[in-house]
Short mmCIF file of C-alpha atoms (C1' of nucleotides) in Angstrom, two decimals:
data_model
loop_
_atom_site.label_atom_id
_atom_site.label_comp_id
_atom_site.label_asym_id
_atom_site.label_seq_id
_atom_site.Cartn_x
_atom_site.Cartn_y
_atom_site.Cartn_z
CA MET C 23 0.00 0.00 0.00
CA VAL C 24 1.20 3.45 -0.79
CA LEU C 25 0.46 6.67 0.99
CA ARG C 26 -2.61 8.37 -0.40
CA ILE C 27 -3.59 11.90 0.44
CA THR C 28 -6.39 14.19 -0.59
CA ASN C 29 -4.92 17.01 -2.62
CA THR C 30 -6.87 20.25 -2.40
CA LEU C 31 -5.64 21.11 -5.88
CA SER C 32 -7.55 18.20 -7.42
CA ARG C 33 -10.06 17.66 -4.56
CA GLN C 34 -9.23 13.99 -4.92
CA LYS C 35 -7.35 11.31 -3.09
CA GLU C 36 -4.09 10.78 -4.92
CA ASP C 37 -1.13 8.44 -4.60
CA PHE C 38 1.71 10.29 -2.95
CA VAL C 39 4.64 10.41 -5.37
CA PRO C 40 7.45 12.43 -3.80
CA VAL C 41 9.45 15.01 -5.66
CA ASP C 42 12.50 13.20 -4.28
CA PRO C 43 11.83 9.90 -2.46
CA LYS C 44 15.13 10.22 -0.63
CA HIS C 45 14.06 13.48 0.98
CA ILE C 46 10.47 14.47 1.75
CA ARG C 47 9.90 18.16 2.34
CA PHE C 48 6.80 19.68 3.82
CA TYR C 49 5.59 22.95 5.24
CA VAL C 50 2.77 23.86 7.56
CA CYS C 51 1.60 27.36 8.37
CA GLY C 52 2.40 28.00 12.00
CA PRO C 53 1.05 30.38 14.59
CA THR C 54 0.95 34.13 14.75
CA VAL C 55 2.30 34.64 18.24
CA TYR C 56 0.26 37.34 19.92
CA ASP C 57 -1.96 35.35 22.30
CA TYR C 58 -2.46 31.93 23.82
CA ALA C 59 -3.04 29.18 21.27
CA HIS C 60 -6.64 28.03 21.14
CA ILE C 61 -7.86 24.53 20.47
CA GLY C 62 -8.51 25.38 16.82
CA ASN C 63 -4.86 26.33 16.41
CA ALA C 64 -3.89 22.99 17.87
CA ARG C 65 -5.77 20.92 15.32
CA PRO C 66 -3.42 21.36 12.35
CA VAL C 67 -0.42 21.01 14.64
CA VAL C 68 -1.63 17.63 15.87
CA VAL C 69 -2.91 16.41 12.51
CA PHE C 70 0.26 17.25 10.64
CA ASP C 71 2.31 15.85 13.50
CA VAL C 72 0.77 12.46 12.72
CA LEU C 73 1.63 12.95 9.05
CA TYR C 74 5.20 13.86 10.05
CA ARG C 75 5.54 10.73 12.16
CA LEU C 76 4.15 8.59 9.34
CA LEU C 77 6.44 10.13 6.72
CA LYS C 78 9.43 9.48 8.96
CA THR C 79 8.59 5.79 9.06
CA LEU C 80 8.09 5.61 5.30
CA TYR C 81 11.02 7.65 4.00
CA PRO C 82 14.69 7.95 4.91
CA ARG C 83 14.69 11.72 5.36
CA VAL C 84 11.95 14.23 6.08
CA THR C 85 12.26 17.97 6.56
CA TYR C 86 9.28 19.53 8.26
CA VAL C 87 9.12 23.31 8.36
CA ARG C 88 6.59 25.22 10.43
CA ASN C 89 6.98 28.95 10.65
CA ILE C 90 6.34 31.41 13.40
CA THR C 91 4.73 34.65 12.32
CA ASP C 92 6.25 37.30 14.55
CA ILE C 93 5.33 40.42 12.61
CA ASP C 94 1.71 41.14 11.87
CA ASP C 95 -0.88 43.82 12.53
CA LYS C 96 -2.56 41.70 15.19
CA ILE C 97 0.77 41.57 16.99
CA ILE C 98 1.15 45.32 16.72
CA ASP C 99 -2.34 45.79 18.18
CA ALA C 100 -1.65 43.37 21.02
CA SER C 101 1.60 45.13 21.77
CA GLN C 102 -0.08 48.52 21.96
CA LYS C 103 -2.82 47.20 24.19
CA SER C 104 -0.55 45.36 26.60
CA GLY C 105 2.32 47.81 26.53
CA ASP C 106 4.76 44.95 25.98
CA GLU C 107 7.42 45.42 23.36
CA ILE C 108 6.79 43.43 20.22
CA GLY C 109 9.93 41.36 20.62
CA SER C 110 9.18 40.29 24.16
CA LEU C 111 5.52 39.68 23.34
CA THR C 112 6.30 37.37 20.44
CA THR C 113 9.04 35.58 22.37
CA LYS C 114 6.67 35.00 25.24
CA PHE C 115 3.83 33.61 23.18
CA ALA C 116 6.14 31.53 21.00
CA GLU C 117 7.45 29.93 24.19
CA ILE C 118 3.90 29.32 25.46
CA PHE C 119 2.99 27.81 22.11
CA HIS C 120 5.95 25.43 22.35
CA GLN C 121 5.05 24.35 25.85
CA ASP C 122 1.41 23.75 24.97
CA MET C 123 2.16 21.80 21.80
CA ASN C 124 4.71 19.76 23.70
CA GLU C 125 1.98 18.81 26.17
CA LEU C 126 -0.02 17.58 23.18
CA ASN C 127 2.95 15.38 22.20
CA ALA C 128 3.56 17.29 18.99
CA LEU C 129 7.12 16.82 17.81
CA SER C 130 9.13 19.92 17.04
CA PRO C 131 9.48 20.65 13.34
CA ASP C 132 12.96 20.34 11.85
CA VAL C 133 13.03 24.04 11.07
CA GLU C 134 10.96 26.73 12.71
CA PRO C 135 11.74 29.92 10.82
CA ARG C 136 10.59 33.33 11.98
CA ALA C 137 9.33 35.96 9.61
CA THR C 138 11.54 38.70 11.00
CA ASP C 139 14.65 36.62 10.30
CA HIS C 140 13.80 36.50 6.61
CA ILE C 141 13.36 40.11 5.61
CA PRO C 142 16.25 39.96 3.06
CA GLU C 143 14.67 36.91 1.40
CA MET C 144 11.41 38.80 1.19
CA PHE C 145 13.15 41.78 -0.43
CA GLU C 146 14.57 39.43 -2.99
CA MET C 147 11.18 38.00 -3.79
CA ILE C 148 9.55 41.41 -4.11
CA SER C 149 12.33 42.61 -6.41
CA SER C 150 11.94 39.58 -8.57
CA LEU C 151 8.18 40.07 -8.82
CA LEU C 152 8.64 43.74 -9.70
CA GLU C 153 11.18 42.87 -12.38
CA SER C 154 8.97 40.27 -13.97
CA GLY C 155 5.99 42.60 -13.99
CA HIS C 156 3.94 40.63 -11.48
CA ALA C 157 4.02 43.46 -8.95
CA TYR C 158 3.81 47.22 -8.87
CA GLU C 159 4.48 50.09 -6.49
CA ALA C 160 1.74 52.44 -5.39
CA GLU C 161 1.78 55.04 -2.59
CA GLY C 162 4.52 53.32 -0.63
CA HIS C 163 3.00 49.90 -1.10
CA VAL C 164 4.11 47.06 -3.29
CA LEU C 165 1.22 44.99 -4.58
CA PHE C 166 0.94 41.73 -6.43
CA CYS C 167 -0.84 42.20 -9.73
CA VAL C 168 -3.33 39.38 -10.00
CA ARG C 169 -4.10 40.22 -13.60
CA ALA C 170 -0.52 39.36 -14.51
CA MET C 171 -0.96 35.74 -13.52
CA GLU C 172 -3.01 33.66 -15.89
CA SER C 173 -3.59 30.73 -13.54
CA TYR C 174 -4.45 32.73 -10.41
CA GLY C 175 -7.24 31.14 -8.38
CA GLN C 176 -6.58 27.47 -9.14
CA LEU C 177 -6.36 26.25 -5.58
CA SER C 178 -9.52 27.94 -4.31
CA ARG C 179 -11.25 27.59 -7.68
CA HIS C 180 -11.97 31.24 -7.80
CA SER C 181 -12.13 32.84 -11.16
CA ARG C 182 -9.52 35.54 -11.44
CA ASP C 183 -11.84 37.62 -13.56
CA GLU C 184 -14.56 37.51 -10.96
CA LEU C 185 -12.15 38.41 -8.22
CA VAL C 186 -10.93 41.31 -10.28
CA ALA C 187 -14.43 42.42 -11.15
CA GLY C 188 -16.15 42.28 -7.80
CA ALA C 189 -15.26 42.99 -4.25
CA ARG C 190 -17.48 43.06 -1.24
CA VAL C 191 -15.32 45.42 0.72
CA GLU C 192 -14.22 48.90 -0.08
CA VAL C 193 -11.21 48.75 -2.33
CA ALA C 194 -8.10 50.61 -1.34
CA PRO C 195 -7.54 53.43 -3.83
CA TYR C 196 -3.98 52.42 -4.65
CA LYS C 197 -5.00 48.98 -5.94
CA LYS C 198 -5.20 48.51 -9.68
CA ASP C 199 -7.61 45.63 -9.16
CA PRO C 200 -9.61 44.74 -6.08
CA ALA C 201 -8.01 41.29 -5.91
CA ASP C 202 -4.43 42.62 -5.83
CA PHE C 203 -2.77 41.92 -2.52
CA ILE C 204 -0.04 43.55 -0.53
CA LEU C 205 3.57 42.41 -0.59
CA TRP C 206 4.98 45.36 1.30
CA LYS C 207 3.27 48.15 3.17
CA PRO C 208 4.53 51.37 4.71
CA SER C 209 4.91 51.74 8.47
CA THR C 210 4.34 54.86 10.49
CA LYS C 211 7.04 55.98 12.91
CA GLU C 212 5.28 54.19 15.75
CA GLN C 213 4.91 50.96 13.84
CA PRO C 214 7.73 48.47 13.45
CA GLY C 215 9.41 48.56 10.08
CA TRP C 216 12.46 47.85 8.01
CA ASP C 217 14.17 50.14 5.54
CA SER C 218 13.62 48.81 2.07
CA PRO C 219 14.07 49.93 -1.52
CA TRP C 220 10.37 50.89 -1.36
CA GLY C 221 10.59 52.86 1.84
CA ARG C 222 10.36 51.95 5.50
CA GLY C 223 7.67 49.35 6.00
CA ARG C 224 6.74 45.79 6.76
CA PRO C 225 5.79 42.70 4.80
CA GLY C 226 2.30 41.63 3.83
CA TRP C 227 0.99 38.54 5.49
CA HIS C 228 1.40 36.04 2.65
CA LEU C 229 4.94 36.90 1.68
CA GLU C 230 6.78 35.31 4.58
CA CYS C 231 5.60 31.78 3.85
CA SER C 232 6.72 31.99 0.24
CA ALA C 233 10.12 33.36 1.22
CA MET C 234 10.71 30.91 4.05
CA SER C 235 9.51 27.79 2.27
CA ALA C 236 11.78 28.57 -0.68
CA LYS C 237 14.75 29.11 1.59
CA HIS C 238 14.33 25.99 3.69
CA LEU C 239 12.67 23.58 1.26
CA GLY C 240 13.46 24.84 -2.21
CA LYS C 241 11.26 26.19 -4.96
CA THR C 242 9.34 22.96 -5.39
CA PHE C 243 8.43 20.71 -2.49
CA ASP C 244 6.04 17.93 -1.59
CA ILE C 245 3.36 18.92 0.87
CA HIS C 246 1.97 22.15 2.23
CA GLY C 247 -0.61 21.99 5.00
CA GLY C 248 -2.84 24.28 6.97
CA GLY C 249 -6.40 24.99 7.97
CA GLN C 250 -9.16 25.10 5.38
CA ASP C 251 -9.66 28.78 6.03
CA LEU C 252 -6.20 29.46 4.64
CA ILE C 253 -7.02 28.17 1.15
CA PHE C 254 -8.16 31.61 0.20
CA PRO C 255 -6.56 34.03 0.21
CA HIS C 256 -3.40 32.94 2.01
CA HIS C 257 -2.38 29.83 0.13
CA GLU C 258 -3.68 31.10 -3.17
CA ASN C 259 -1.44 34.11 -2.77
CA GLU C 260 1.52 32.04 -1.67
CA ILE C 261 1.22 30.11 -4.90
CA ALA C 262 1.06 33.34 -6.89
CA GLN C 263 4.15 34.82 -5.24
CA SER C 264 6.20 31.66 -5.36
CA VAL C 265 5.41 30.56 -8.88
CA CYS C 266 5.82 34.03 -10.35
CA SER C 267 9.06 34.79 -8.55
CA HIS C 268 10.53 31.41 -9.45
CA GLY C 269 10.10 31.71 -13.19
CA GLY C 270 7.03 29.49 -13.23
CA ALA C 271 8.59 26.56 -11.35
CA PRO C 272 5.92 24.40 -9.66
CA PHE C 273 5.47 25.30 -6.01
CA VAL C 274 3.71 22.59 -4.00
CA LYS C 275 2.74 19.16 -5.23
CA TYR C 276 0.16 18.25 -2.58
CA TRP C 277 -1.94 20.72 -0.61
CA MET C 278 -3.60 19.39 2.53
CA HIS C 279 -6.19 21.25 4.56
CA ASN C 280 -7.76 20.33 7.85
CA GLY C 281 -11.39 21.08 8.59
CA TYR C 282 -12.79 23.59 11.00
CA LEU C 283 -13.29 23.09 14.66
CA THR C 284 -16.49 24.26 16.29
CA VAL C 285 -17.26 24.45 19.97
CA ASP C 286 -20.62 23.20 21.18
CA GLY C 287 -21.80 23.33 17.59
CA GLU C 288 -20.91 26.93 17.01
CA LYS C 289 -17.91 28.51 15.41
CA MET C 290 -15.45 29.37 18.11
CA SER C 291 -15.06 33.06 18.68
CA LYS C 292 -14.20 35.40 21.47
CA SER C 293 -17.46 37.27 21.11
CA LEU C 294 -19.50 34.10 21.62
CA GLY C 295 -17.51 33.28 24.72
CA ASN C 296 -16.92 29.70 23.60
CA PHE C 297 -13.22 30.22 23.26
CA HIS C 298 -10.97 27.50 24.68
CA THR C 299 -7.25 28.05 24.95
CA VAL C 300 -5.08 24.96 24.98
CA ARG C 301 -3.62 26.13 28.25
CA ASP C 302 -7.02 26.26 29.96
CA LEU C 303 -7.89 22.80 28.75
CA LEU C 304 -4.56 21.41 29.93
CA ASN C 305 -5.38 22.58 33.43
CA HIS C 306 -8.08 19.98 33.81
CA THR C 307 -7.39 17.43 31.07
CA PRO C 308 -4.19 15.58 30.22
CA GLY C 309 -2.67 16.50 26.87
CA GLU C 310 -3.11 13.05 25.37
CA ALA C 311 -6.87 13.20 25.92
CA ILE C 312 -7.02 16.53 24.08
CA ARG C 313 -4.90 15.03 21.34
CA LEU C 314 -7.19 12.00 21.05
CA ALA C 315 -10.21 14.29 20.83
CA LEU C 316 -8.57 16.15 17.94
CA LEU C 317 -7.74 12.91 16.14
CA SER C 318 -11.08 11.21 16.74
CA ALA C 319 -12.55 12.68 13.56
CA HIS C 320 -10.90 12.53 10.16
CA TYR C 321 -8.74 15.61 9.64
CA ARG C 322 -10.78 16.94 6.75
CA GLN C 323 -14.10 16.67 8.57
CA PRO C 324 -15.42 19.41 10.77
CA ILE C 325 -15.03 18.53 14.43
CA ASP C 326 -17.17 19.72 17.27
CA PHE C 327 -15.19 20.25 20.40
CA SER C 328 -17.02 20.26 23.70
CA LEU C 329 -16.29 19.34 27.27
CA PRO C 330 -18.40 16.14 27.01
CA ALA C 331 -16.47 15.21 23.86
CA LEU C 332 -13.25 15.87 25.71
CA ASN C 333 -14.42 13.72 28.58
CA GLU C 334 -15.17 10.91 26.17
CA ALA C 335 -11.66 11.19 24.79
CA LYS C 336 -10.33 10.94 28.34
CA ASN C 337 -12.39 7.75 28.81
CA GLY C 338 -10.97 6.40 25.58
CA MET C 339 -7.42 6.97 26.77
CA ASP C 340 -8.30 5.36 30.10
CA ARG C 341 -9.42 2.25 28.26
CA LEU C 342 -6.18 2.01 26.28
CA TYR C 343 -4.03 2.65 29.34
CA THR C 344 -6.02 0.08 31.31
CA ALA C 345 -4.91 -2.59 28.85
CA LEU C 346 -1.31 -1.48 29.27
CA ARG C 347 -1.67 -1.48 33.04
CA ILE C 348 -3.10 -4.99 33.03
CA SER C 349 -0.14 -6.13 30.95
CA ALA C 350 2.40 -4.06 32.85
CA HIS C 351 4.72 -7.00 33.44
CA THR C 352 4.71 -8.19 29.84
CA LYS C 353 7.82 -7.42 27.86
CA ALA C 354 7.13 -5.90 24.47
CA ASP C 355 8.98 -4.37 21.56
CA ARG C 356 7.23 -1.41 20.06
CA ILE C 357 6.18 -2.20 16.54
CA LEU C 358 3.98 -0.40 14.03
CA GLY C 359 1.30 -2.89 13.03
CA ALA C 360 0.11 -3.21 9.46
CA ASP C 361 -3.48 -2.24 10.27
CA VAL C 362 -2.58 1.03 11.92
CA GLN C 363 -0.09 1.85 9.20
CA GLN C 364 -2.61 1.12 6.46
CA ALA C 365 -5.24 3.27 8.14
CA LEU C 366 -2.86 6.21 8.26
CA GLU C 367 -1.59 5.62 4.74
CA ASP C 368 -5.16 6.04 3.61
CA ASP C 369 -5.26 9.82 3.84
CA ILE C 370 -4.35 9.86 7.54
CA ASN C 371 -7.45 8.01 8.66
CA THR C 372 -6.93 8.54 12.37
CA PRO C 373 -10.40 7.31 13.48
CA GLN C 374 -9.68 4.01 11.77
CA ALA C 375 -6.25 3.84 13.40
CA ILE C 376 -7.76 4.57 16.81
CA ALA C 377 -10.34 1.81 16.27
CA GLU C 378 -7.43 -0.54 15.64
CA LEU C 379 -5.85 0.57 18.92
CA HIS C 380 -9.06 -0.37 20.68
CA ARG C 381 -9.07 -3.77 19.02
CA LEU C 382 -5.51 -4.34 20.22
CA ALA C 383 -6.50 -3.23 23.71
CA SER C 384 -9.33 -5.77 23.74
CA LEU C 385 -6.94 -8.51 22.67
CA LEU C 386 -4.49 -7.50 25.35
CA ASN C 387 -7.20 -7.47 28.03
CA LYS C 388 -7.99 -11.05 27.10
CA ASN C 389 -4.38 -12.09 26.99
CA PRO C 390 -2.18 -9.77 29.05
CA ASN C 391 0.92 -11.89 28.44
CA ASP C 392 0.83 -11.35 24.69
CA GLY C 393 3.94 -9.28 24.10
CA ALA C 394 3.32 -8.95 20.37
CA THR C 395 -0.09 -7.38 20.93
CA LYS C 396 1.27 -5.05 23.55
CA GLY C 397 4.08 -4.04 21.22
CA ALA C 398 1.58 -3.30 18.48
CA LEU C 399 -0.53 -1.21 20.83
CA LEU C 400 2.50 0.78 21.91
CA GLY C 401 3.74 1.16 18.37
CA GLY C 402 0.34 2.21 17.08
CA GLY C 403 0.07 4.66 19.94
CA GLU C 404 3.48 6.09 19.17
CA ILE C 405 2.72 7.00 15.57
CA LEU C 406 -0.46 8.70 16.74
CA GLY C 407 1.49 10.44 19.49
CA LEU C 408 -0.51 8.64 22.17
CA LEU C 409 0.32 6.20 24.99
CA GLN C 410 3.64 7.95 25.54
CA GLN C 411 3.73 7.57 29.31
CA ASN C 412 3.53 4.71 31.71
CA PRO C 413 0.01 3.73 32.79
CA GLU C 414 0.60 4.44 36.47
CA SER C 415 1.45 8.07 35.88
CA TRP C 416 -1.47 8.36 33.47
CA PHE C 417 -3.96 7.18 36.06
CA LYS C 418 -2.42 9.29 38.80
CA TRP C 419 -2.59 12.47 36.70
CA GLY C 420 -4.39 15.40 38.24
CA ALA C 421 -4.84 17.12 41.51
CA SER C 422 -6.83 16.01 44.51
CA ASP C 423 -7.04 16.89 48.18
CA ILE C 424 -5.31 13.67 49.03
CA ASP C 425 -1.73 12.86 48.03
CA ASP C 426 -0.35 9.60 46.72
CA ALA C 427 1.22 8.53 50.04
CA GLU C 428 -2.07 8.99 51.91
CA ILE C 429 -3.88 6.99 49.26
CA GLU C 430 -1.38 4.16 49.51
CA ALA C 431 -1.65 4.19 53.30
CA LEU C 432 -5.43 3.93 53.15
CA ILE C 433 -5.18 1.08 50.67
CA VAL C 434 -2.95 -0.81 53.14
CA LYS C 435 -5.46 -0.19 55.92
CA ARG C 436 -8.26 -1.39 53.67
CA LYS C 437 -6.34 -4.55 52.84
CA GLU C 438 -5.94 -5.30 56.55
CA ALA C 439 -9.67 -4.88 57.02
CA ARG C 440 -10.44 -7.09 54.06
CA ASP C 441 -8.05 -9.77 55.28
CA ALA C 442 -9.95 -9.68 58.56
CA LYS C 443 -13.23 -9.89 56.62
CA ASP C 444 -14.21 -6.53 58.08
CA PHE C 445 -16.01 -5.42 54.92
CA THR C 446 -17.83 -2.60 56.65
CA GLU C 447 -14.49 -0.96 57.38
CA SER C 448 -12.97 -1.79 53.99
CA ASP C 449 -16.00 -0.35 52.18
CA ARG C 450 -15.89 2.74 54.35
CA ILE C 451 -12.30 3.34 53.29
CA ARG C 452 -13.19 2.79 49.67
CA ASP C 453 -16.09 5.25 49.95
CA GLU C 454 -13.85 7.77 51.63
CA LEU C 455 -11.38 7.54 48.75
CA ALA C 456 -14.18 7.67 46.19
CA ALA C 457 -15.42 10.89 47.75
CA ALA C 458 -11.92 12.28 47.19
CA GLY C 459 -12.06 11.25 43.53
CA ILE C 460 -10.00 8.08 43.89
CA VAL C 461 -11.31 4.87 42.34
CA LEU C 462 -9.96 1.52 43.52
CA GLU C 463 -9.65 -1.62 41.47
CA ASP C 464 -8.96 -4.96 43.15
CA ASN C 465 -7.28 -7.56 41.03
CA ALA C 466 -5.13 -10.65 41.31
CA SER C 467 -1.94 -8.73 41.98
CA GLY C 468 -3.43 -6.38 44.59
CA THR C 469 -5.27 -3.09 44.49
CA SER C 470 -4.60 -0.34 41.98
CA TRP C 471 -6.09 3.12 42.01
CA LYS C 472 -6.75 6.04 39.73
CA ARG C 473 -7.93 9.59 39.90
CA SER C 474 -11.27 9.93 38.18
"C1'" G H 1 -24.75 34.68 -6.70
"C1'" G H 2 -19.76 31.79 -7.25
"C1'" C H 3 -16.83 27.96 -4.92
"C1'" U H 4 -16.79 24.05 -1.41
"C1'" C H 5 -17.88 20.14 2.37
"C1'" G H 6 -21.46 17.23 4.55
"C1'" G H 7 -26.35 14.52 5.98
"C1'" U H 8 -24.77 6.76 9.03
"C1'" G H 9 -28.00 3.51 14.81
"C1'" G H 10 -29.46 7.17 21.72
"C1'" G H 11 -24.40 10.09 21.24
"C1'" A H 12 -19.43 10.36 18.77
"C1'" G H 13 -17.47 8.51 14.25
"C1'" A H 14 -15.06 5.23 10.10
"C1'" G H 15 -15.89 2.29 5.94
"C1'" U H 16 -17.49 -0.73 1.93
"C1'" G H 17 -21.40 -2.60 -4.55
"C1'" G H 18 -23.23 -8.42 -1.29
"C1'" C H 19 -19.53 -10.19 4.64
"C1'" U H 20 -19.71 -7.47 13.14
"C1'" A H 21 -16.22 -0.89 12.08
"C1'" U H 22 -14.72 1.14 16.71
"C1'" C H 23 -15.74 3.99 21.23
"C1'" C H 24 -19.42 6.00 24.72
"C1'" A H 25 -24.36 5.27 26.60
"C1'" G H 26 -28.55 1.24 27.38
"C1'" A H 27 -30.04 -4.16 28.47
"C1'" G H 28 -28.67 -9.18 30.08
"C1'" G H 29 -24.79 -12.49 31.80
"C1'" A H 30 -19.69 -14.14 33.70
"C1'" U H 31 -16.24 -12.63 37.37
"C1'" U H 32 -16.06 -10.07 42.45
"C1'" G H 33 -17.28 -10.46 49.77
"C1'" C H 34 -19.72 -6.09 47.41
"C1'" A H 35 -17.66 -2.96 43.82
"C1'" A H 36 -14.38 -1.22 40.02
"C1'" A H 37 -11.91 -3.01 35.82
"C1'" U H 38 -12.29 -6.89 32.28
"C1'" C H 39 -14.79 -10.56 29.28
"C1'" C H 40 -19.34 -12.61 26.75
"C1'" U H 41 -24.25 -11.63 24.60
"C1'" U H 42 -27.57 -7.86 22.79
"C1'" G H 43 -31.45 -3.90 20.20
"C1'" U H 44 -32.27 0.39 17.01
"C1'" A H 45 -28.51 2.77 10.84
"C1'" C H 46 -27.06 4.65 6.53
"C1'" G H 47 -31.71 12.52 4.35
"C1'" C H 48 -35.74 11.96 0.17
"C1'" C H 49 -37.05 10.29 -4.94
"C1'" G H 50 -35.67 7.99 -9.29
"C1'" G H 51 -31.89 5.18 -12.31
"C1'" U H 52 -27.82 1.43 -13.27
"C1'" U H 53 -27.21 -3.69 -11.16
"C1'" C H 54 -28.61 -10.42 -9.74
"C1'" G H 55 -27.88 -7.06 -5.56
"C1'" A H 56 -26.85 0.04 -3.43
"C1'" A H 57 -26.47 2.84 2.55
"C1'" U H 58 -22.05 2.37 -1.01
"C1'" C H 59 -22.20 4.18 -8.31
"C1'" C H 60 -25.26 7.94 -11.43
"C1'" G H 61 -29.12 11.85 -11.72
"C1'" G H 62 -32.57 15.01 -9.34
"C1'" C H 63 -34.48 17.04 -4.82
"C1'" C H 64 -34.52 18.51 0.45
"C1'" C H 65 -31.65 20.07 4.64
"C1'" G H 66 -27.21 21.87 7.03
"C1'" G H 67 -22.05 23.81 7.47
"C1'" G H 68 -17.84 26.59 5.49
"C1'" C H 69 -15.21 30.18 2.20
"C1'" C H 70 -15.61 34.57 -1.21
"C1'" U H 71 -9.46 39.27 0.98
"C1'" C H 72 -8.89 39.06 10.16
"C1'" C H 73 -9.03 33.69 11.02
"C1'" A H 74 -6.05 26.99 12.06
#
RNA sequence: GGCUCGGUGGGAGAGUGGCUAUCCAGAGGAUUGCAAAUCCUUGUACGCCGGUUCGAAUCCGGCCCGGGCCUCCA
């Protein structure tokens, strides 16, 4: 079986044929660091992390690039509101982003370029576009001229003529056509800026990804991912900039886009108050449960995120970890089973892969000494970025009024009561622990416990 | 209006031209001092109408309903 992925360019599932099978290169649009990451930001990170892990098992070398946008008008606004300098603001939120994504078991990309480190590359790209007649200067701005690109609109299937003809917002007076977009814009004295051949200013939003992907992956590379909402205009404009500044060289072979995340059935937004930051969720749910929730629907489907859904994901992880706990003394070598691999090779079908994990868990529950099954469960978990800790620490995760030593002491007391057939006392202790959120499980090897 | 993605059992959510998805919840049973966990058994399903086919929830056409995008957005 070969890897198959749905390519937004064709809207079809295609066999993945690498540009260079010895070296896979892919790029995902990363965060704009001006605030805490929300759960919607986490979805592409987690989804493309699974793709990254899969590619690494299939090919000898993979370079994964995910940028950090550290110059943007939203950042400027946040800086003015908070009074923090832009540099310290972006450093702070980039660090928070890293911590949060680490809690979700997302691997670091191989390269994590920052926009502000690539201003010279952006200059180069703008110059090239001006020279080739794909861009023009107007009132301190440099704009991409959509009319100069015959194939503009292919990814989003927008007709260039329609985009040129109609616009639903007021068109800036310096634009030749409403669909033209900014490559470089002037900065006031208060705004951050760089001296450029076109005056002091800052880059337009789309430019950085074109400049950074070319620098770190080359003009033509395999996969570019991001959220569905980036198809237009962001990715469409990336294609325009890259193709036109690279003499028509193909840009990206496979475009992948993850679906939207809603919260309680409604689009997440600050005004609706249904806004979950990853950090908030991590305060009362372990990262792997959040990760499972994000992977429980196929990446292209919309996913509704809610606290009950999150709780169900937690239960799902509990079930998988229970099988590992039952087989704790079984030696196993981690191995990626064929069923999990095939599920993921089929357009990253994570729900199918998770179902396979559950099948393996059932097998292991029936036969805890089966090292091969345990190895397959661990290996399948690994490629999904799940089951990365030992079961005991999983079940002891969380805070309660009672600490581990007290729990253990009460369990010893309960055992003494049970040995003496004093079930009134042993049940009283169990109830006391239950009231504190501790659930006991008696089994052949003794009593284990977990925080519920 | 243009583009686009969907409508599967109580809930979540895959998949396939004919064969149990899986998980949660429900029912019954095994096990247990009683539980918990686990195991076994178990009900209700593929929006509507046509067509192709020996056979369609799965392919084709039409219709109904819902979501998203159309220059802030993962």
